[in-house]
PDB file of C-alpha atoms in Angstrom:
ATOM      1  CA  UNK A   1     107.946-120.092 158.298  1.00 52.00           C
ATOM      2  CA  UNK A   2     107.775-121.418 154.732  1.00 64.00           C
ATOM      3  CA  UNK A   3     108.918-119.066 151.971  1.00 69.00           C
ATOM      4  CA  UNK A   4     107.057-118.813 148.708  1.00 79.00           C
ATOM      5  CA  UNK A   5     108.789-120.050 145.575  1.00 79.00           C
ATOM      6  CA  UNK A   6     108.904-116.490 144.213  1.00 84.00           C
ATOM      7  CA  UNK A   7     110.701-115.141 147.295  1.00 82.00           C
ATOM      8  CA  UNK A   8     113.075-118.111 147.367  1.00 78.00           C
ATOM      9  CA  UNK A   9     114.003-117.645 143.685  1.00 82.00           C
ATOM     10  CA  UNK A  10     114.464-113.909 144.208  1.00 84.00           C
ATOM     11  CA  UNK A  11     116.930-114.566 147.040  1.00 81.00           C
ATOM     12  CA  UNK A  12     118.818-117.126 144.936  1.00 81.00           C
ATOM     13  CA  UNK A  13     119.076-114.652 142.059  1.00 85.00           C
ATOM     14  CA  UNK A  14     121.068-112.304 144.324  1.00 86.00           C
ATOM     15  CA  UNK A  15     123.868-114.862 144.333  1.00 85.00           C
ATOM     16  CA  UNK A  16     125.814-116.026 147.373  1.00 86.00           C
ATOM     17  CA  UNK A  17     126.971-113.754 150.161  1.00 87.00           C
ATOM     18  CA  UNK A  18     130.554-112.536 149.810  1.00 86.00           C
ATOM     19  CA  UNK A  19     131.642-114.126 153.081  1.00 86.00           C
ATOM     20  CA  UNK A  20     132.310-117.888 153.048  1.00 87.00           C
ATOM     21  CA  UNK A  21     133.066-120.311 155.867  1.00 90.00           C
ATOM     22  CA  UNK A  22     135.832-122.887 155.711  1.00 92.00           C
ATOM     23  CA  UNK A  23     135.728-126.088 157.744  1.00 90.00           C
ATOM     24  CA  UNK A  24     138.353-128.655 158.652  1.00 90.00           C
ATOM     25  CA  UNK A  25     135.822-131.483 158.804  1.00 87.00           C
ATOM     26  CA  UNK A  26     132.567-132.464 157.119  1.00 85.00           C
ATOM     27  CA  UNK A  27     129.746-134.690 158.368  1.00 85.00           C
ATOM     28  CA  UNK A  28     127.760-136.683 155.803  1.00 82.00           C
ATOM     29  CA  UNK A  29     125.586-139.810 156.103  1.00 82.00           C
ATOM     30  CA  UNK A  30     126.757-140.466 159.664  1.00 86.00           C
ATOM     31  CA  UNK A  31     130.457-140.213 158.800  1.00 83.00           C
ATOM     32  CA  UNK A  32     132.949-137.484 159.582  1.00 84.00           C
ATOM     33  CA  UNK A  33     135.763-136.638 157.182  1.00 85.00           C
ATOM     34  CA  UNK A  34     138.767-134.491 158.104  1.00 86.00           C
ATOM     35  CA  UNK A  35     140.933-132.389 155.869  1.00 88.00           C
ATOM     36  CA  UNK A  36     144.414-133.792 155.383  1.00 85.00           C
ATOM     37  CA  UNK A  37     145.959-130.942 157.390  1.00 87.00           C
ATOM     38  CA  UNK A  38     143.516-131.324 160.313  1.00 85.00           C
ATOM     39  CA  UNK A  39     143.845-135.123 160.528  1.00 78.00           C
ATOM     40  CA  UNK A  40     147.624-135.229 160.099  1.00 77.00           C
ATOM     41  CA  UNK A  41     148.605-135.433 163.805  1.00 79.00           C
ATOM     42  CA  UNK A  42     145.473-137.188 165.107  1.00 80.00           C
ATOM     43  CA  UNK A  43     145.354-140.786 166.313  1.00 80.00           C
ATOM     44  CA  UNK A  44     142.418-141.505 164.052  1.00 77.00           C
ATOM     45  CA  UNK A  45     141.703-139.675 160.865  1.00 75.00           C
ATOM     46  CA  UNK A  46     139.451-140.119 157.897  1.00 82.00           C
ATOM     47  CA  UNK A  47     140.857-138.017 155.077  1.00 83.00           C
ATOM     48  CA  UNK A  48     140.235-140.357 152.149  1.00 84.00           C
ATOM     49  CA  UNK A  49     137.200-139.718 149.972  1.00 81.00           C
ATOM     50  CA  UNK A  50     135.602-141.600 147.086  1.00 80.00           C
ATOM     51  CA  UNK A  51     133.290-139.752 144.710  1.00 78.00           C
ATOM     52  CA  UNK A  52     131.095-141.990 142.581  1.00 78.00           C
ATOM     53  CA  UNK A  53     131.442-140.901 138.981  1.00 77.00           C
ATOM     54  CA  UNK A  54     129.179-141.391 136.026  1.00 72.00           C
ATOM     55  CA  UNK A  55     129.575-140.608 132.371  1.00 69.00           C
ATOM     56  CA  UNK A  56     127.439-140.731 129.263  1.00 71.00           C
ATOM     57  CA  UNK A  57     129.277-143.832 128.055  1.00 69.00           C
ATOM     58  CA  UNK A  58     129.112-147.348 129.474  1.00 72.00           C
ATOM     59  CA  UNK A  59     132.196-146.658 131.605  1.00 75.00           C
ATOM     60  CA  UNK A  60     131.850-145.266 135.100  1.00 78.00           C
ATOM     61  CA  UNK A  61     134.893-143.875 136.840  1.00 80.00           C
ATOM     62  CA  UNK A  62     135.118-143.377 140.593  1.00 82.00           C
ATOM     63  CA  UNK A  63     137.448-140.670 141.907  1.00 82.00           C
ATOM     64  CA  UNK A  64     139.592-141.289 144.994  1.00 86.00           C
ATOM     65  CA  UNK A  65     141.441-138.603 146.887  1.00 87.00           C
ATOM     66  CA  UNK A  66     142.303-136.861 150.130  1.00 87.00           C
ATOM     67  CA  UNK A  67     140.105-134.118 151.510  1.00 87.00           C
ATOM     68  CA  UNK A  68     141.875-130.752 151.181  1.00 89.00           C
ATOM     69  CA  UNK A  69     139.224-128.112 151.919  1.00 90.00           C
ATOM     70  CA  UNK A  70     135.539-127.707 152.779  1.00 90.00           C
ATOM     71  CA  UNK A  71     133.911-124.368 151.895  1.00 91.00           C
ATOM     72  CA  UNK A  72     130.311-123.311 152.583  1.00 89.00           C
ATOM     73  CA  UNK A  73     128.617-120.690 150.430  1.00 88.00           C
ATOM     74  CA  UNK A  74     125.601-119.122 152.136  1.00 86.00           C
ATOM     75  CA  UNK A  75     122.937-117.434 150.065  1.00 84.00           C
ATOM     76  CA  UNK A  76     120.631-114.689 151.339  1.00 80.00           C
ATOM     77  CA  UNK A  77     118.371-117.245 152.992  1.00 76.00           C
ATOM     78  CA  UNK A  78     119.252-119.768 155.711  1.00 72.00           C
ATOM     79  CA  UNK A  79     117.710-122.534 153.602  1.00 74.00           C
ATOM     80  CA  UNK A  80     120.013-121.994 150.621  1.00 79.00           C
ATOM     81  CA  UNK A  81     123.593-123.117 151.187  1.00 82.00           C
ATOM     82  CA  UNK A  82     126.095-125.092 149.140  1.00 82.00           C
ATOM     83  CA  UNK A  83     129.176-126.996 150.286  1.00 83.00           C
ATOM     84  CA  UNK A  84     132.199-127.315 148.011  1.00 81.00           C
ATOM     85  CA  UNK A  85     134.626-130.097 148.712  1.00 80.00           C
ATOM     86  CA  UNK A  86     138.142-129.825 147.299  1.00 82.00           C
ATOM     87  CA  UNK A  87     140.130-133.014 147.178  1.00 82.00           C
ATOM     88  CA  UNK A  88     143.536-134.067 145.929  1.00 83.00           C
ATOM     89  CA  UNK A  89     143.145-137.029 143.576  1.00 81.00           C
ATOM     90  CA  UNK A  90     145.390-140.015 144.220  1.00 73.00           C
TER      91      UNK A  90
END
């Protein structure tokens, strides 16, 4: 069932739920990334992450790091969720 824009905005205005979920891996674009702690003792691990950066100047800086934590914030609708990825820059 499709929600109206008014209902969807009303649910977003309530803010996220107080309970969050933490994950030790994250799937994106057909790839799986593990947190450093989860992948430490595994035969194969993918803990390195590159975040494409952009600035207002002519210089673009990419950020490289190791995945530390994946947290999901769920809003008061199943359709509204946000993932936060914490990484340790190297």
